Amino acid sequence: MLTVPQVDAILARMPRARVGVIGDFCLDVYWLVDMQASALSVETGKPTHPVREQRYSLGGAGNVVANLKAIGVGEVAVFGVVGRDPFGDTLAGLLRQLGVDIGGLLVASNPITWQTLTYCKPYVGDDELSRLDMGNFNRLPDGLAADLLAKLEQRLATLDVVIVNQQVIAGIHVPALRTGLDALMRRHPGKVFVFDGRDFLDSYPLAWLKANAHEALKLCGIEKDPLQMALREETLDAAARLFARTRKPVFVTRGGRGCIVQAESGVTEIPGLQVIGATDPVGAGDSFLSGLSAGLAVGAAPAEAAQIGNFAARVTVAKLKQTGTATSEEILNIARNSAYIYEPELADDPRRARYWQGTRIEIVREVPCDLRLGHAIFDHDGTVSTLRQGWEEVMEPVMVKAVLGPHYQSADEGLYHKVVGRVRKHIDQTTGVQTLVQMQGLIEMVREFGIVPERDILDIHGYKAIYNDALMEMVRARVARLKNGELSVNDFVLKNAVELLQALHRAGIKLYLASGTDQADVEAEAEALGYAELFEGRIYGAVGDVAKEAKRMVLERILGDIGDIARQVVAFGDGPVEIRETHIRGGLAVGVASDEVRRFDLNPAKRSRLIRSGASVIVADYSQLNDLLRFLGVPAGA
């Protein structure tokens, strides 16, 4: 994977990039209807649809251009056709505003044969009414196709990469243009053309192909329902077969599972990226294509350029209710905080699990046999302690009430369950991170639903205080029962957790407790459960600053002390943060897929989440203590 400095260096070269885009330039029109001003039409007797607000944005090849400019590409030239109509004027105006060369944007003179490809979307509130489409009956004259190709060829020598976009059947890719463009590519074999289309997928064999998994399979004669998953193995095979046909690089996108790059240097699998919160996939393919092509234009290798595209798509899927773009700054920020999704097939299918020497210790990826462990990092809640078991059930109603505000009691059933679903997804996605980060997401949800007035929205500390009060009431009651002898330590720790800590401590391994819980609380709870002294002061919790993630800080501190942490550091955790941070730094990440209610046995949902976060090993608990110590290279009787 690209390092942050490598991503930064590629993005810094973008102002020197020169990219051409030939394709179906479209206009998306949004009419926001306000029925409060509706009246009955005198002519028809039907209610009018008064438009309070209208918005216009580039679609199709136009959105690719918008993404290229957002990334910072210095020179973009467009080659397409618009109609002699107001929508064509608007589309051309939007392109001019971006500062691109529209010398290749031709105007069809006959409105009967060509209208600007326009999609008018009336909205009443959040409901989209029936769309009105322009251009469905377009027929591009052969002469206009020839003129368009001539414009492209005249400009070709000044371009680093040409993107070929095909969006609609009634677009520019008529037989005459397809034949002519294929011939143009053959006349210029050294020029890079990147094709992305919905139809005519095999029309440009000399182009570098960008396709989604289902399109790649279709090109190989395999038809799959769009709702049916394209398997990793068959997608890899399709990419290899397509490359073998043309010896040109092939880029196959797999949605949230990343992409596959097949090139002369071999095959590269680029993992997907985790997204916390709601997503909107509209335009993500255009962002990937733009990032990929821009990277190629500045000399990045195919797999490197695909990673830029992957980052760009990750930015745009988090932008809701818009065809978003990704800036260089946003891409770099994703690279700095990349949360890759690892081994999604294994995570989703426990039948693929492999176990170590007849134990229940699952091996996700090969672990070095010469471990020399000197440091062991433990998350607290769900990894060692279960004092806070059920925190999700405490957080959920707090968040639901915050989102619904004064309408908590009166909200209809549909809205209530919609909010509950969003809250549960957010809690699941943010398990293991600081509570303050979870509250940041809560504020975004409150604003997203728009029920609570802006003046009444609390800050992250205000919402955290409400949650913490409810949670600590539960924790204090449990600690009281522990202290008065009603319950024992074993009622609030995972099976053999304390014994594992003791064995590692006896072996001379330094123990660290790193938690998203507040520092004072995690210290008090470790003390109450009787193992605080084993950490010898190395207990770290949240300090009220979202920029200071305890688990990341501990890893950085160890890294600074010993340098390379490979073979020397193991981290145990049931949340994605400690697992991901350990994995990307080269340490051994042991995912603890614990059932916190029973305090032993596997929680399948946790297993899936931890594998996706980068765990190399999965355990459900520490019941096979001697086997686990042997696996780690630690003498059981140390």
JSON list of N, CA, C and O in Angstrom, two decimals, residues 67-94:
[
{"chain": "A", "resi": 67, "resn": "ASN", "atom": "N", "xyz": [-14.60, 15.93, -10.97]},
{"chain": "A", "resi": 67, "resn": "ASN", "atom": "CA", "xyz": [-13.72, 15.22, -10.05]},
{"chain": "A", "resi": 67, "resn": "ASN", "atom": "C", "xyz": [-12.25, 15.47, -10.38]},
{"chain": "A", "resi": 67, "resn": "ASN", "atom": "O", "xyz": [-11.43, 15.63, -9.48]},
{"chain": "A", "resi": 68, "resn": "LEU", "atom": "N", "xyz": [-11.92, 15.48, -11.66]},
{"chain": "A", "resi": 68, "resn": "LEU", "atom": "CA", "xyz": [-10.53, 15.74, -12.05]},
{"chain": "A", "resi": 68, "resn": "LEU", "atom": "C", "xyz": [-10.07, 17.11, -11.56]},
{"chain": "A", "resi": 68, "resn": "LEU", "atom": "O", "xyz": [-8.97, 17.27, -11.04]},
{"chain": "A", "resi": 69, "resn": "LYS", "atom": "N", "xyz": [-10.93, 18.11, -11.73]},
{"chain": "A", "resi": 69, "resn": "LYS", "atom": "CA", "xyz": [-10.56, 19.46, -11.29]},
{"chain": "A", "resi": 69, "resn": "LYS", "atom": "C", "xyz": [-10.49, 19.55, -9.77]},
{"chain": "A", "resi": 69, "resn": "LYS", "atom": "O", "xyz": [-9.63, 20.24, -9.21]},
{"chain": "A", "resi": 70, "resn": "ALA", "atom": "N", "xyz": [-11.39, 18.84, -9.08]},
{"chain": "A", "resi": 70, "resn": "ALA", "atom": "CA", "xyz": [-11.36, 18.86, -7.61]},
{"chain": "A", "resi": 70, "resn": "ALA", "atom": "C", "xyz": [-10.06, 18.26, -7.09]},
{"chain": "A", "resi": 70, "resn": "ALA", "atom": "O", "xyz": [-9.48, 18.74, -6.11]},
{"chain": "A", "resi": 71, "resn": "ILE", "atom": "N", "xyz": [-9.59, 17.20, -7.75]},
{"chain": "A", "resi": 71, "resn": "ILE", "atom": "CA", "xyz": [-8.34, 16.56, -7.33]},
{"chain": "A", "resi": 71, "resn": "ILE", "atom": "C", "xyz": [-7.14, 17.48, -7.57]},
{"chain": "A", "resi": 71, "resn": "ILE", "atom": "O", "xyz": [-6.12, 17.37, -6.89]},
{"chain": "A", "resi": 72, "resn": "GLY", "atom": "N", "xyz": [-7.29, 18.40, -8.52]},
{"chain": "A", "resi": 72, "resn": "GLY", "atom": "CA", "xyz": [-6.21, 19.34, -8.78]},
{"chain": "A", "resi": 72, "resn": "GLY", "atom": "C", "xyz": [-5.52, 19.18, -10.11]},
{"chain": "A", "resi": 72, "resn": "GLY", "atom": "O", "xyz": [-4.44, 19.76, -10.33]},
{"chain": "A", "resi": 73, "resn": "VAL", "atom": "N", "xyz": [-6.13, 18.41, -11.04]},
{"chain": "A", "resi": 73, "resn": "VAL", "atom": "CA", "xyz": [-5.53, 18.24, -12.37]},
{"chain": "A", "resi": 73, "resn": "VAL", "atom": "C", "xyz": [-5.43, 19.60, -13.04]},
{"chain": "A", "resi": 73, "resn": "VAL", "atom": "O", "xyz": [-6.41, 20.36, -13.10]},
{"chain": "A", "resi": 74, "resn": "GLY", "atom": "N", "xyz": [-4.25, 19.90, -13.56]},
{"chain": "A", "resi": 74, "resn": "GLY", "atom": "CA", "xyz": [-4.00, 21.24, -14.08]},
{"chain": "A", "resi": 74, "resn": "GLY", "atom": "C", "xyz": [-4.72, 21.56, -15.37]},
{"chain": "A", "resi": 74, "resn": "GLY", "atom": "O", "xyz": [-5.20, 22.67, -15.57]},
{"chain": "A", "resi": 75, "resn": "GLU", "atom": "N", "xyz": [-4.80, 20.59, -16.27]},
{"chain": "A", "resi": 75, "resn": "GLU", "atom": "CA", "xyz": [-5.38, 20.86, -17.59]},
{"chain": "A", "resi": 75, "resn": "GLU", "atom": "C", "xyz": [-6.34, 19.74, -17.96]},
{"chain": "A", "resi": 75, "resn": "GLU", "atom": "O", "xyz": [-5.96, 18.57, -17.99]},
{"chain": "A", "resi": 76, "resn": "VAL", "atom": "N", "xyz": [-7.60, 20.10, -18.22]},
{"chain": "A", "resi": 76, "resn": "VAL", "atom": "CA", "xyz": [-8.62, 19.13, -18.62]},
{"chain": "A", "resi": 76, "resn": "VAL", "atom": "C", "xyz": [-9.27, 19.63, -19.90]},
{"chain": "A", "resi": 76, "resn": "VAL", "atom": "O", "xyz": [-9.69, 20.78, -19.99]},
{"chain": "A", "resi": 77, "resn": "ALA", "atom": "N", "xyz": [-9.33, 18.75, -20.90]},
{"chain": "A", "resi": 77, "resn": "ALA", "atom": "CA", "xyz": [-9.97, 19.07, -22.18]},
{"chain": "A", "resi": 77, "resn": "ALA", "atom": "C", "xyz": [-11.15, 18.14, -22.38]},
{"chain": "A", "resi": 77, "resn": "ALA", "atom": "O", "xyz": [-11.03, 16.92, -22.16]},
{"chain": "A", "resi": 78, "resn": "VAL", "atom": "N", "xyz": [-12.30, 18.69, -22.79]},
{"chain": "A", "resi": 78, "resn": "VAL", "atom": "CA", "xyz": [-13.50, 17.87, -22.94]},
{"chain": "A", "resi": 78, "resn": "VAL", "atom": "C", "xyz": [-13.86, 17.71, -24.41]},
{"chain": "A", "resi": 78, "resn": "VAL", "atom": "O", "xyz": [-13.65, 18.62, -25.23]},
{"chain": "A", "resi": 79, "resn": "PHE", "atom": "N", "xyz": [-14.44, 16.54, -24.72]},
{"chain": "A", "resi": 79, "resn": "PHE", "atom": "CA", "xyz": [-14.85, 16.21, -26.08]},
{"chain": "A", "resi": 79, "resn": "PHE", "atom": "C", "xyz": [-16.21, 15.52, -25.99]},
{"chain": "A", "resi": 79, "resn": "PHE", "atom": "O", "xyz": [-16.31, 14.38, -25.53]},
{"chain": "A", "resi": 80, "resn": "GLY", "atom": "N", "xyz": [-17.24, 16.24, -26.40]},
{"chain": "A", "resi": 80, "resn": "GLY", "atom": "CA", "xyz": [-18.59, 15.71, -26.30]},
{"chain": "A", "resi": 80, "resn": "GLY", "atom": "C", "xyz": [-19.55, 16.53, -27.14]},
{"chain": "A", "resi": 80, "resn": "GLY", "atom": "O", "xyz": [-19.13, 17.42, -27.90]},
{"chain": "A", "resi": 81, "resn": "VAL", "atom": "N", "xyz": [-20.83, 16.25, -26.98]},
{"chain": "A", "resi": 81, "resn": "VAL", "atom": "CA", "xyz": [-21.86, 16.91, -27.80]},
{"chain": "A", "resi": 81, "resn": "VAL", "atom": "C", "xyz": [-23.00, 17.36, -26.90]},
{"chain": "A", "resi": 81, "resn": "VAL", "atom": "O", "xyz": [-23.46, 16.60, -26.04]},
{"chain": "A", "resi": 82, "resn": "VAL", "atom": "N", "xyz": [-23.46, 18.60, -27.11]},
{"chain": "A", "resi": 82, "resn": "VAL", "atom": "CA", "xyz": [-24.67, 19.10, -26.45]},
{"chain": "A", "resi": 82, "resn": "VAL", "atom": "C", "xyz": [-25.64, 19.56, -27.53]},
{"chain": "A", "resi": 82, "resn": "VAL", "atom": "O", "xyz": [-25.27, 19.73, -28.69]},
{"chain": "A", "resi": 83, "resn": "GLY", "atom": "N", "xyz": [-26.89, 19.77, -27.12]},
{"chain": "A", "resi": 83, "resn": "GLY", "atom": "CA", "xyz": [-27.89, 20.24, -28.07]},
{"chain": "A", "resi": 83, "resn": "GLY", "atom": "C", "xyz": [-27.93, 21.76, -28.12]},
{"chain": "A", "resi": 83, "resn": "GLY", "atom": "O", "xyz": [-27.41, 22.45, -27.24]},
{"chain": "A", "resi": 84, "resn": "ARG", "atom": "N", "xyz": [-28.60, 22.25, -29.14]},
{"chain": "A", "resi": 84, "resn": "ARG", "atom": "CA", "xyz": [-28.82, 23.70, -29.24]},
{"chain": "A", "resi": 84, "resn": "ARG", "atom": "C", "xyz": [-30.07, 24.02, -28.41]},
{"chain": "A", "resi": 84, "resn": "ARG", "atom": "O", "xyz": [-31.16, 24.27, -28.94]},
{"chain": "A", "resi": 85, "resn": "ASP", "atom": "N", "xyz": [-29.89, 23.98, -27.09]},
{"chain": "A", "resi": 85, "resn": "ASP", "atom": "CA", "xyz": [-31.02, 24.18, -26.18]},
{"chain": "A", "resi": 85, "resn": "ASP", "atom": "C", "xyz": [-30.50, 24.81, -24.89]},
{"chain": "A", "resi": 85, "resn": "ASP", "atom": "O", "xyz": [-29.29, 24.86, -24.66]},
{"chain": "A", "resi": 86, "resn": "PRO", "atom": "N", "xyz": [-31.40, 25.33, -24.04]},
{"chain": "A", "resi": 86, "resn": "PRO", "atom": "CA", "xyz": [-30.95, 25.99, -22.81]},
{"chain": "A", "resi": 86, "resn": "PRO", "atom": "C", "xyz": [-30.13, 25.08, -21.89]},
{"chain": "A", "resi": 86, "resn": "PRO", "atom": "O", "xyz": [-29.21, 25.53, -21.20]},
{"chain": "A", "resi": 87, "resn": "PHE", "atom": "N", "xyz": [-30.46, 23.79, -21.88]},
{"chain": "A", "resi": 87, "resn": "PHE", "atom": "CA", "xyz": [-29.71, 22.88, -21.02]},
{"chain": "A", "resi": 87, "resn": "PHE", "atom": "C", "xyz": [-28.27, 22.73, -21.51]},
{"chain": "A", "resi": 87, "resn": "PHE", "atom": "O", "xyz": [-27.34, 22.61, -20.71]},
{"chain": "A", "resi": 88, "resn": "GLY", "atom": "N", "xyz": [-28.08, 22.75, -22.82]},
{"chain": "A", "resi": 88, "resn": "GLY", "atom": "CA", "xyz": [-26.72, 22.70, -23.36]},
{"chain": "A", "resi": 88, "resn": "GLY", "atom": "C", "xyz": [-25.92, 23.93, -22.96]},
{"chain": "A", "resi": 88, "resn": "GLY", "atom": "O", "xyz": [-24.73, 23.83, -22.62]},
{"chain": "A", "resi": 89, "resn": "ASP", "atom": "N", "xyz": [-26.57, 25.10, -22.99]},
{"chain": "A", "resi": 89, "resn": "ASP", "atom": "CA", "xyz": [-25.90, 26.33, -22.57]},
{"chain": "A", "resi": 89, "resn": "ASP", "atom": "C", "xyz": [-25.49, 26.24, -21.10]},
{"chain": "A", "resi": 89, "resn": "ASP", "atom": "O", "xyz": [-24.39, 26.66, -20.71]},
{"chain": "A", "resi": 90, "resn": "THR", "atom": "N", "xyz": [-26.40, 25.70, -20.27]},
{"chain": "A", "resi": 90, "resn": "THR", "atom": "CA", "xyz": [-26.11, 25.58, -18.84]},
{"chain": "A", "resi": 90, "resn": "THR", "atom": "C", "xyz": [-24.94, 24.63, -18.61]},
{"chain": "A", "resi": 90, "resn": "THR", "atom": "O", "xyz": [-24.04, 24.91, -17.80]},
{"chain": "A", "resi": 91, "resn": "LEU", "atom": "N", "xyz": [-24.95, 23.49, -19.31]},
{"chain": "A", "resi": 91, "resn": "LEU", "atom": "CA", "xyz": [-23.88, 22.51, -19.15]},
{"chain": "A", "resi": 91, "resn": "LEU", "atom": "C", "xyz": [-22.53, 23.13, -19.54]},
{"chain": "A", "resi": 91, "resn": "LEU", "atom": "O", "xyz": [-21.53, 23.00, -18.81]},
{"chain": "A", "resi": 92, "resn": "ALA", "atom": "N", "xyz": [-22.51, 23.81, -20.67]},
{"chain": "A", "resi": 92, "resn": "ALA", "atom": "CA", "xyz": [-21.26, 24.44, -21.12]},
{"chain": "A", "resi": 92, "resn": "ALA", "atom": "C", "xyz": [-20.80, 25.49, -20.12]},
{"chain": "A", "resi": 92, "resn": "ALA", "atom": "O", "xyz": [-19.59, 25.62, -19.84]},
{"chain": "A", "resi": 93, "resn": "GLY", "atom": "N", "xyz": [-21.76, 26.22, -19.54]},
{"chain": "A", "resi": 93, "resn": "GLY", "atom": "CA", "xyz": [-21.41, 27.23, -18.56]},
{"chain": "A", "resi": 93, "resn": "GLY", "atom": "C", "xyz": [-20.78, 26.63, -17.31]},
{"chain": "A", "resi": 93, "resn": "GLY", "atom": "O", "xyz": [-19.82, 27.18, -16.75]},
{"chain": "A", "resi": 94, "resn": "LEU", "atom": "N", "xyz": [-21.31, 25.50, -16.86]},
{"chain": "A", "resi": 94, "resn": "LEU", "atom": "CA", "xyz": [-20.74, 24.83, -15.68]},
{"chain": "A", "resi": 94, "resn": "LEU", "atom": "C", "xyz": [-19.31, 24.36, -15.96]},
{"chain": "A", "resi": 94, "resn": "LEU", "atom": "O", "xyz": [-18.44, 24.43, -15.08]}
]
